[in-house]
Coordinates of N, CA and C and ligand atoms in Angstrom, one line a residue:
M1 N 104.3 94.4 74.9 CA 103.3 94.6 75.9 C 102.4 95.8 75.6
T2 N 101.1 95.6 75.8 CA 100.2 96.8 75.5 C 100.4 97.8 76.6
A3 N 100.0 99.0 76.3 CA 100.1 100.1 77.3 C 99.3 99.7 78.6
E4 N 98.2 99.2 78.4 CA 97.3 98.7 79.5 C 98.1 97.7 80.4
E5 N 98.7 96.7 79.7 CA 99.4 95.7 80.5 C 100.6 96.3 81.2
F6 N 101.3 97.2 80.5 CA 102.5 97.9 81.0 C 102.1 98.7 82.3
V7 N 101.0 99.4 82.2 CA 100.6 100.3 83.4 C 100.3 99.4 84.6
A8 N 99.6 98.3 84.3 CA 99.2 97.4 85.4 C 100.5 96.8 86.0
E9 N 101.5 96.5 85.2 CA 102.7 95.9 85.7 C 103.5 97.0 86.5
L10 N 103.6 98.2 86.0 CA 104.3 99.3 86.7 C 103.6 99.6 88.1
D11 N 102.3 99.5 88.1 CA 101.5 99.8 89.3 C 101.9 98.7 90.3
A12 N 101.9 97.5 89.9 CA 102.2 96.4 90.9 C 103.6 96.5 91.4
R13 N 104.6 96.9 90.5 CA 105.9 97.1 90.9 C 106.0 98.3 91.9
N14 N 105.4 99.4 91.6 CA 105.4 100.5 92.5 C 104.8 100.1 93.9
Q15 N 103.7 99.4 93.9 CA 103.0 99.1 95.1 C 103.9 98.2 96.0
S16 N 104.7 97.3 95.4 CA 105.5 96.4 96.2 C 106.6 97.2 96.8
V17 N 107.1 98.2 96.1 CA 108.2 99.1 96.7 C 107.6 100.0 97.8
L18 N 106.4 100.5 97.5 CA 105.7 101.4 98.5 C 105.5 100.8 99.9
K19 N 105.4 99.4 99.9 CA 105.2 98.8 101.2 C 106.4 99.1 102.1
R20 N 107.6 99.2 101.4 CA 108.8 99.5 102.2 C 108.7 101.0 102.8
L21 N 108.0 101.8 102.1 CA 107.8 103.2 102.7 C 106.9 103.3 103.9
E22 N 106.2 102.2 104.1 CA 105.4 102.2 105.3 C 106.3 101.8 106.5
P23 N 106.6 102.8 107.2 CA 107.8 102.7 108.1 C 107.7 102.1 109.4
E24 N 106.4 101.8 109.8 CA 106.2 101.4 111.2 C 107.2 100.3 111.7
A25 N 107.3 99.2 111.0 CA 108.0 98.1 111.5 C 109.5 98.4 111.5
T26 N 110.1 98.9 110.4 CA 111.5 99.0 110.2 C 112.1 100.3 110.8
L27 N 111.4 101.4 110.8 CA 112.0 102.6 111.1 C 111.7 103.2 112.5
T28 N 110.6 102.8 113.0 CA 110.2 103.4 114.3 C 111.3 103.5 115.4
P29 N 112.1 102.4 115.6 CA 113.1 102.5 116.6 C 114.1 103.6 116.5
E30 N 114.3 104.1 115.3 CA 115.3 105.2 115.1 C 114.8 106.6 115.3
V31 N 113.4 106.7 115.5 CA 112.9 108.0 115.6 C 113.3 108.8 116.8
S32 N 113.7 110.1 116.5 CA 114.0 110.9 117.6 C 113.6 112.3 117.2
G33 N 113.7 113.3 118.1 CA 113.4 114.7 117.8 C 111.9 114.9 117.9
S34 N 111.6 116.2 117.7 CA 110.2 116.6 118.0 C 109.3 116.4 116.8
L35 N 108.4 115.4 116.9 CA 107.6 115.0 115.8 C 106.2 115.5 116.2
N36 N 105.8 116.6 115.6 CA 104.4 117.1 115.9 C 103.7 117.6 114.6
V37 N 102.4 117.7 114.7 CA 101.6 118.1 113.5 C 102.2 119.4 112.9
M38 N 102.5 120.3 113.7 CA 102.9 121.6 113.2 C 104.2 121.5 112.3
N39 N 105.2 120.8 112.9 CA 106.4 120.6 112.1 C 106.2 119.8 110.8
L40 N 105.3 118.9 110.9 CA 105.1 118.1 109.6 C 104.3 118.9 108.6
L41 N 103.4 119.8 109.1 CA 102.7 120.7 108.1 C 103.7 121.6 107.4
K42 N 104.7 122.0 108.1 CA 105.7 122.9 107.5 C 106.4 122.1 106.4
V43 N 106.7 120.9 106.6 CA 107.3 120.0 105.5 C 106.3 119.9 104.4
A44 N 105.0 119.8 104.7 CA 104.0 119.7 103.7 C 103.9 120.9 102.8
L45 N 104.1 122.1 103.4 CA 104.1 123.3 102.6 C 105.2 123.3 101.5
K46 N 106.3 122.8 101.9 CA 107.4 122.7 100.9 C 107.0 121.8 99.8
N47 N 106.5 120.6 100.2 CA 106.1 119.6 99.1 C 105.0 120.2 98.2
E48 N 104.1 121.0 98.7 CA 103.0 121.6 97.9 C 103.6 122.6 96.9
I49 N 104.5 123.4 97.4 CA 105.1 124.4 96.5 C 105.9 123.7 95.3
E50 N 106.6 122.7 95.7 CA 107.4 121.9 94.7 C 106.5 121.3 93.7
A51 N 105.4 120.7 94.2 CA 104.5 120.0 93.3 C 103.8 121.0 92.4
T52 N 103.4 122.2 92.9 CA 102.8 123.2 92.1 C 103.7 123.7 91.0
E53 N 105.0 123.9 91.4 CA 105.9 124.5 90.4 C 106.3 123.5 89.4
I54 N 106.5 122.2 89.7 CA 106.8 121.2 88.7 C 105.7 121.1 87.7
A55 N 104.5 121.0 88.2 CA 103.3 120.9 87.3 C 103.3 122.1 86.4
S56 N 103.6 123.3 86.9 CA 103.5 124.5 86.1 C 104.6 124.6 85.1
R57 N 105.8 124.2 85.5 CA 106.9 124.2 84.5 C 106.6 123.2 83.4
W58 N 106.1 122.1 83.7 CA 105.8 121.1 82.6 C 104.7 121.5 81.8
L59 N 103.7 122.2 82.3 CA 102.5 122.5 81.5 C 102.9 123.5 80.4
V60 N 103.9 124.4 80.6 CA 104.2 125.3 79.6 C 105.2 124.7 78.6
T61 N 105.7 123.5 78.8 CA 106.7 122.9 77.9 C 106.2 121.7 77.2
T62 N 104.9 121.5 77.2 CA 104.3 120.4 76.4 C 103.3 121.0 75.4
D63 N 103.2 120.3 74.2 CA 102.2 120.8 73.3 C 101.0 119.9 73.3
D64 N 101.1 118.8 74.1 CA 100.0 117.8 74.2 C 98.9 118.5 75.1
V65 N 97.7 118.8 74.5 CA 96.7 119.6 75.2 C 96.1 118.8 76.4
T66 N 96.0 117.5 76.2 CA 95.4 116.7 77.4 C 96.4 116.7 78.5
V67 N 97.7 116.6 78.3 CA 98.7 116.6 79.3 C 98.7 118.0 79.9
K68 N 98.7 119.0 79.1 CA 98.8 120.4 79.5 C 97.6 120.7 80.5
M69 N 96.4 120.3 80.2 CA 95.3 120.6 81.1 C 95.3 119.7 82.3
A70 N 95.8 118.5 82.3 CA 96.0 117.7 83.5 C 96.9 118.4 84.4
L71 N 98.0 118.9 83.9 CA 99.0 119.5 84.7 C 98.5 120.8 85.3
A72 N 97.7 121.5 84.5 CA 97.1 122.8 85.0 C 96.1 122.5 86.2
R73 N 95.4 121.4 86.0 CA 94.5 121.0 87.1 C 95.3 120.7 88.4
Q74 N 96.4 119.9 88.2 CA 97.2 119.5 89.3 C 97.8 120.7 90.0
A75 N 98.4 121.7 89.2 CA 99.0 122.8 89.7 C 98.0 123.6 90.6
G76 N 96.8 123.8 90.1 CA 95.8 124.5 90.9 C 95.5 123.8 92.2
D77 N 95.4 122.4 92.1 CA 95.1 121.7 93.4 C 96.2 121.8 94.4
E78 N 97.4 121.7 93.9 CA 98.5 121.8 94.9 C 98.6 123.2 95.5
A79 N 98.3 124.2 94.7 CA 98.3 125.6 95.3 C 97.2 125.7 96.3
K80 N 96.1 125.1 96.0 CA 94.9 125.1 96.9 C 95.4 124.4 98.2
H81 N 96.1 123.3 98.1 CA 96.5 122.6 99.3 C 97.4 123.5 100.1
Y82 N 98.3 124.2 99.4 CA 99.2 125.1 100.1 C 98.5 126.1 101.0
R83 N 97.5 126.7 100.4 CA 96.7 127.7 101.1 C 95.9 127.1 102.3
M84 N 95.4 125.9 102.1 CA 94.6 125.3 103.2 C 95.6 124.9 104.3
I85 N 96.7 124.4 104.0 CA 97.7 124.0 105.0 C 98.2 125.2 105.8
A86 N 98.5 126.3 105.0 CA 98.9 127.5 105.7 C 97.8 128.0 106.6
G87 N 96.6 127.9 106.2 CA 95.4 128.3 107.0 C 95.4 127.5 108.3
R88 N 95.6 126.2 108.2 CA 95.6 125.3 109.4 C 96.8 125.6 110.3
L89 N 97.9 125.9 109.7 CA 99.1 126.3 110.5 C 98.8 127.6 111.3
S90 N 98.1 128.5 110.7 CA 97.7 129.8 111.4 C 96.8 129.5 112.6
E91 N 95.8 128.6 112.3 CA 95.0 128.2 113.4 C 95.7 127.5 114.6
L92 N 96.8 126.9 114.2 CA 97.7 126.2 115.3 C 98.6 127.2 115.9
G93 N 98.6 128.5 115.4 CA 99.4 129.5 116.1 C 100.7 129.8 115.4
F94 N 100.9 129.2 114.2 CA 102.2 129.5 113.4 C 101.9 130.5 112.4
D95 N 102.9 131.4 112.2 CA 102.7 132.5 111.3 C 103.2 132.0 109.9
A96 N 102.3 131.4 109.1 CA 102.7 130.8 107.8 C 102.9 131.9 106.8
E97 N 102.3 133.1 107.0 CA 102.5 134.2 106.0 C 104.0 134.6 105.9
S98 N 104.7 134.6 107.0 CA 106.1 135.1 106.9 C 107.1 133.9 106.8
F99 N 106.6 132.8 106.5 CA 107.4 131.6 106.4 C 107.6 131.2 104.9
N100 N 108.9 131.1 104.5 CA 109.2 130.7 103.2 C 109.8 129.3 103.1
P101 N 109.0 128.3 102.7 CA 109.4 126.9 102.8 C 110.6 126.6 101.8
I102 N 110.8 127.5 100.8 CA 111.8 127.2 99.9 C 113.0 128.1 100.0
A103 N 113.1 128.8 101.2 CA 114.2 129.7 101.5 C 115.5 129.0 101.4
S104 N 115.5 127.7 101.8 CA 116.8 127.0 101.7 C 116.9 126.1 100.5
G105 N 116.1 126.4 99.5 CA 116.2 125.8 98.2 C 115.3 124.6 98.0
Y106 N 115.3 124.1 96.8 CA 114.4 122.9 96.5 C 115.1 121.6 96.8
G107 N 114.3 120.6 97.0 CA 114.8 119.3 97.3 C 115.3 118.5 96.1
P108 N 116.0 117.4 96.4 CA 116.6 116.5 95.4 C 115.5 115.9 94.4
L109 N 114.3 115.6 94.9 CA 113.3 115.0 94.1 C 112.8 116.1 93.1
F110 N 112.7 117.3 93.5 CA 112.4 118.4 92.6 C 113.4 118.5 91.5
G111 N 114.7 118.5 91.9 CA 115.8 118.6 90.9 C 115.7 117.5 89.9
Y112 N 115.4 116.3 90.4 CA 115.3 115.2 89.4 C 114.2 115.4 88.4
L113 N 113.0 115.7 89.0 CA 111.8 115.8 88.1 C 112.0 117.0 87.2
D114 N 112.6 118.0 87.6 CA 112.8 119.2 86.8 C 113.7 118.9 85.6
G115 N 114.6 117.9 85.8 CA 115.5 117.5 84.7 C 114.9 116.6 83.7
L116 N 113.8 116.0 83.9 CA 113.2 115.1 83.0 C 112.7 115.8 81.7
R117 N 112.9 115.2 80.5 CA 112.7 116.0 79.3 C 111.5 115.4 78.5
T118 N 111.2 114.1 78.7 CA 110.1 113.6 77.9 C 108.8 113.5 78.7
T119 N 107.7 113.7 78.0 CA 106.4 113.7 78.7 C 106.1 112.3 79.4
V120 N 106.5 111.2 78.7 CA 106.2 109.9 79.3 C 107.0 109.7 80.6
E121 N 108.2 110.2 80.7 CA 109.0 110.1 81.9 C 108.3 111.0 83.0
R122 N 107.9 112.2 82.6 CA 107.4 113.2 83.6 C 106.1 112.6 84.2
V123 N 105.2 112.0 83.3 CA 104.0 111.5 83.8 C 104.2 110.3 84.7
A124 N 105.2 109.4 84.3 CA 105.5 108.2 85.1 C 106.0 108.6 86.5
A125 N 106.9 109.6 86.5 CA 107.6 110.0 87.7 C 106.7 110.9 88.6
G126 N 106.2 112.0 87.9 CA 105.6 113.1 88.7 C 104.2 112.8 89.1
Q127 N 103.4 112.1 88.3 CA 102.0 111.9 88.6 C 101.8 110.4 89.0
F128 N 102.2 109.5 88.2 CA 101.9 108.1 88.4 C 102.6 107.6 89.7
T129 N 103.8 108.0 89.9 CA 104.6 107.4 91.0 C 104.6 108.4 92.2
R130 N 104.9 109.7 92.0 CA 105.0 110.6 93.1 C 103.7 110.7 93.9
E131 N 102.6 110.6 93.1 CA 101.3 110.7 93.7 C 100.9 109.4 94.4
A132 N 101.4 108.3 93.9 CA 101.1 107.0 94.6 C 101.8 107.1 96.0
I133 N 103.0 107.7 96.0 CA 103.8 107.8 97.3 C 103.0 108.7 98.2
A134 N 102.4 109.8 97.6 CA 101.6 110.7 98.4 C 100.4 110.1 99.1
V135 N 99.8 109.2 98.4 CA 98.6 108.5 98.9 C 99.0 107.7 100.2
V136 N 100.1 107.0 100.1 CA 100.6 106.2 101.2 C 101.0 107.1 102.4
K137 N 101.7 108.1 102.1 CA 102.2 109.0 103.1 C 101.1 109.8 103.8
N138 N 100.1 110.2 103.0 CA 99.0 110.9 103.6 C 98.1 110.0 104.5
R139 N 98.0 108.8 104.1 CA 97.3 107.8 105.0 C 98.0 107.7 106.3
Q140 N 99.3 107.6 106.3 CA 100.1 107.6 107.5 C 99.9 108.8 108.3
F141 N 99.9 110.0 107.6 CA 99.9 111.3 108.3 C 98.5 111.4 109.0
I142 N 97.4 111.0 108.3 CA 96.1 111.1 108.9 C 96.0 110.3 110.2
E143 N 96.6 109.1 110.2 CA 96.6 108.3 111.4 C 97.4 109.0 112.5
F144 N 98.6 109.6 112.1 CA 99.4 110.3 113.0 C 98.6 111.4 113.7
C145 N 97.9 112.2 112.9 CA 97.1 113.3 113.4 C 96.0 112.9 114.3
E146 N 95.4 111.7 114.0 CA 94.4 111.2 114.9 C 94.9 110.8 116.2
R147 N 96.1 110.1 116.2 CA 96.7 109.7 117.4 C 97.1 110.9 118.2
A148 N 97.5 112.0 117.6 CA 97.9 113.2 118.3 C 96.7 114.1 118.7
G149 N 95.5 113.6 118.4 CA 94.2 114.3 118.8 C 93.9 115.5 117.9
D150 N 94.5 115.6 116.7 CA 94.3 116.8 115.9 C 93.3 116.4 114.8
R151 N 92.0 116.5 115.2 CA 90.9 116.1 114.3 C 90.8 117.0 113.0
A152 N 91.1 118.3 113.2 CA 90.9 119.2 112.1 C 91.8 119.0 111.0
T153 N 93.1 118.7 111.4 CA 94.1 118.4 110.3 C 93.8 117.1 109.6
A154 N 93.4 116.1 110.4 CA 93.1 114.8 109.9 C 91.9 114.9 108.9
T155 N 90.9 115.7 109.2 CA 89.8 115.9 108.3 C 90.1 116.6 107.1
L156 N 91.0 117.6 107.2 CA 91.5 118.4 106.0 C 92.1 117.4 105.0
Y157 N 93.0 116.5 105.5 CA 93.7 115.6 104.7 C 92.7 114.5 104.2
R158 N 91.8 114.0 105.0 CA 91.0 112.9 104.6 C 89.9 113.4 103.5
D159 N 89.4 114.6 103.8 CA 88.3 115.0 102.9 C 88.7 115.8 101.7
V160 N 89.8 116.4 101.7 CA 90.2 117.3 100.6 C 91.5 116.8 99.9
I161 N 92.6 116.8 100.7 CA 93.9 116.7 100.1 C 94.1 115.3 99.6
E162 N 93.9 114.3 100.4 CA 94.1 112.9 100.0 C 93.3 112.5 98.7
P163 N 92.0 112.9 98.6 CA 91.2 112.6 97.4 C 91.8 113.3 96.2
D164 N 92.3 114.5 96.4 CA 93.0 115.2 95.2 C 94.2 114.5 94.8
E165 N 95.1 114.1 95.7 CA 96.3 113.4 95.4 C 96.0 112.1 94.7
R166 N 94.9 111.4 95.1 CA 94.5 110.2 94.5 C 94.1 110.4 93.0
F167 N 93.4 111.6 92.8 CA 92.9 112.0 91.5 C 94.2 112.2 90.6
H168 N 95.2 112.9 91.2 CA 96.4 113.2 90.3 C 97.0 111.9 89.9
Q169 N 97.0 110.9 90.8 CA 97.6 109.6 90.4 C 96.8 108.9 89.3
E170 N 95.5 109.1 89.4 CA 94.6 108.5 88.3 C 94.9 109.2 87.0
L171 N 95.1 110.6 87.1 CA 95.5 111.3 85.8 C 96.7 110.7 85.2
G172 N 97.7 110.4 86.1 CA 98.9 109.8 85.7 C 98.7 108.5 85.0
R173 N 97.8 107.7 85.6 CA 97.5 106.4 85.0 C 96.9 106.5 83.6
S174 N 95.9 107.4 83.5 CA 95.3 107.5 82.2 C 96.2 108.1 81.1
L175 N 97.1 109.0 81.5 CA 98.0 109.6 80.6 C 99.1 108.6 80.1
L176 N 99.5 107.8 81.1 CA 100.5 106.7 80.8 C 100.0 105.7 79.9
R177 N 98.7 105.4 80.0 CA 98.1 104.4 79.1 C 98.1 105.0 77.6
R178 N 98.1 106.3 77.5 CA 98.1 106.9 76.2 C 99.5 107.0 75.6
L179 N 100.5 107.1 76.6 CA 101.9 107.5 76.2 C 102.8 106.3 76.1
A180 N 102.6 105.3 77.0 CA 103.6 104.2 77.1 C 103.2 103.1 76.2
T181 N 103.3 103.3 74.9 CA 102.7 102.4 73.9 C 103.8 101.6 73.2
T182 N 105.1 101.9 73.4 CA 106.2 101.2 72.7 C 107.2 100.7 73.7
P183 N 108.0 99.8 73.3 CA 109.1 99.3 74.3 C 110.0 100.5 74.7
E184 N 110.2 101.4 73.9 CA 111.1 102.5 74.2 C 110.5 103.4 75.3
T185 N 109.2 103.8 75.1 CA 108.5 104.7 76.0 C 108.3 103.9 77.3
Q186 N 108.0 102.7 77.2 CA 107.8 101.9 78.5 C 109.1 101.8 79.3
D187 N 110.2 101.7 78.6 CA 111.5 101.6 79.3 C 111.8 102.9 80.0
L188 N 111.5 104.0 79.3 CA 111.7 105.4 79.9 C 110.8 105.5 81.2
A189 N 109.6 105.1 81.0 CA 108.6 105.2 82.1 C 109.0 104.4 83.3
R190 N 109.5 103.1 83.0 CA 109.9 102.2 84.1 C 111.1 102.8 84.9
R191 N 112.1 103.3 84.1 CA 113.2 103.9 84.8 C 112.9 105.1 85.6
A192 N 112.0 106.0 85.1 CA 111.7 107.2 85.8 C 110.9 106.9 87.1
A193 N 110.0 105.9 87.0 CA 109.3 105.5 88.2 C 110.2 104.9 89.3
A194 N 111.2 104.1 88.8 CA 112.1 103.4 89.8 C 113.0 104.5 90.4
R195 N 113.4 105.5 89.7 CA 114.3 106.5 90.2 C 113.5 107.4 91.3
T196 N 112.3 107.6 90.9 CA 111.4 108.4 91.9 C 111.2 107.7 93.2
L197 N 111.0 106.4 93.1 CA 110.9 105.6 94.3 C 112.2 105.6 95.1
D198 N 113.3 105.4 94.4 CA 114.6 105.4 95.1 C 114.8 106.7 95.8
L199 N 114.5 107.8 95.2 CA 114.7 109.1 95.8 C 113.8 109.3 97.0
A200 N 112.6 108.8 96.9 CA 111.6 109.0 98.0 C 112.1 108.2 99.2
E201 N 112.7 107.0 98.9 CA 113.2 106.2 100.0 C 114.4 106.8 100.7
E202 N 115.3 107.4 99.8 CA 116.5 108.0 100.3 C 116.1 109.2 101.2
L203 N 115.1 110.0 100.6 CA 114.7 111.2 101.3 C 114.0 110.8 102.7
Q204 N 113.2 109.8 102.7 CA 112.6 109.4 103.9 C 113.6 109.0 104.9
A205 N 114.7 108.2 104.5 CA 115.7 107.8 105.4 C 116.5 109.0 105.9
S206 N 116.8 110.0 105.1 CA 117.6 111.1 105.6 C 116.7 112.0 106.5
A207 N 115.4 112.2 106.2 CA 114.5 113.0 107.0 C 114.4 112.4 108.4
L208 N 114.4 111.0 108.4 CA 114.4 110.3 109.6 C 115.6 110.5 110.5
K209 N 116.8 110.4 109.8 CA 118.1 110.5 110.5 C 118.3 111.9 111.0
T210 N 118.0 113.0 110.2 CA 118.3 114.3 110.6 C 117.2 115.0 111.4
A211 N 116.0 114.6 111.2 CA 114.9 115.3 111.9 C 113.9 114.4 112.6
G212 N 114.2 113.1 112.5 CA 113.2 112.2 113.2 C 111.9 112.2 112.5
I213 N 111.8 112.7 111.3 CA 110.5 112.8 110.6 C 110.2 111.5 109.8
H214 N 109.1 110.9 110.1 CA 108.8 109.7 109.3 C 107.3 109.7 109.0
H215 N 106.6 110.8 109.2 CA 105.2 110.8 108.8 C 104.9 112.0 108.0
A216 N 105.9 112.6 107.3 CA 105.6 113.8 106.5 C 104.6 113.5 105.4
P217 N 103.6 114.3 105.3 CA 102.6 114.1 104.2 C 103.2 114.4 102.8
G218 N 102.6 113.7 101.8 CA 103.2 113.9 100.4 C 102.2 114.7 99.6
C219 N 102.6 114.7 98.3 CA 101.9 115.6 97.4 C 101.5 115.1 96.1
Ligands
FE2_301 FE1 99.3 116.0 94.1
FE2_302 FE1 99.1 118.5 97.2

């Protein structure tokens, strides 16, 4: 299979699983707890730190200049998202300055991504798949904000954050076309994408069970 064909196939596979992450039909009845924009933005801060740090760790451990600069761009964007979300939280009356989203440690998806050793797996998991998840989740979050009457947060996500996450996914797509050129690299990429989706589903299910969260934005 050519890299082009492989990426198209992986995309189709990802999209079919991502339909399951659209929770309305299956998960809504289980929702409990306080679900509001402020609490979801606190979850978003943690996601943005984790995405910033993963991209930064990977950029110093690759010699591939194209990959290095793609990760640098992504790290900068995720840090920008953090600052904008913290600013929005302040407007909502929350003291984001003295809040440390990673005080209780990093999440399981971060641990998995941090353990990946090859560039093809990293790009398949961290950019091509994680960012595809982000696009779906952010679309849901924008709708949630609109239903909650929070236009400012919806606009921040629609105009800035969501287009950036979409761009990160496109970076993943173009890098994967360059890297997934052999049966071996394609197999590594396929497994990394599948594991990332599994973890995202598990995380979503446990966030729902423990905190009633099912609209947390992605990164
Ligand atoms: Fe991103
Ligand atoms: Fe982000």
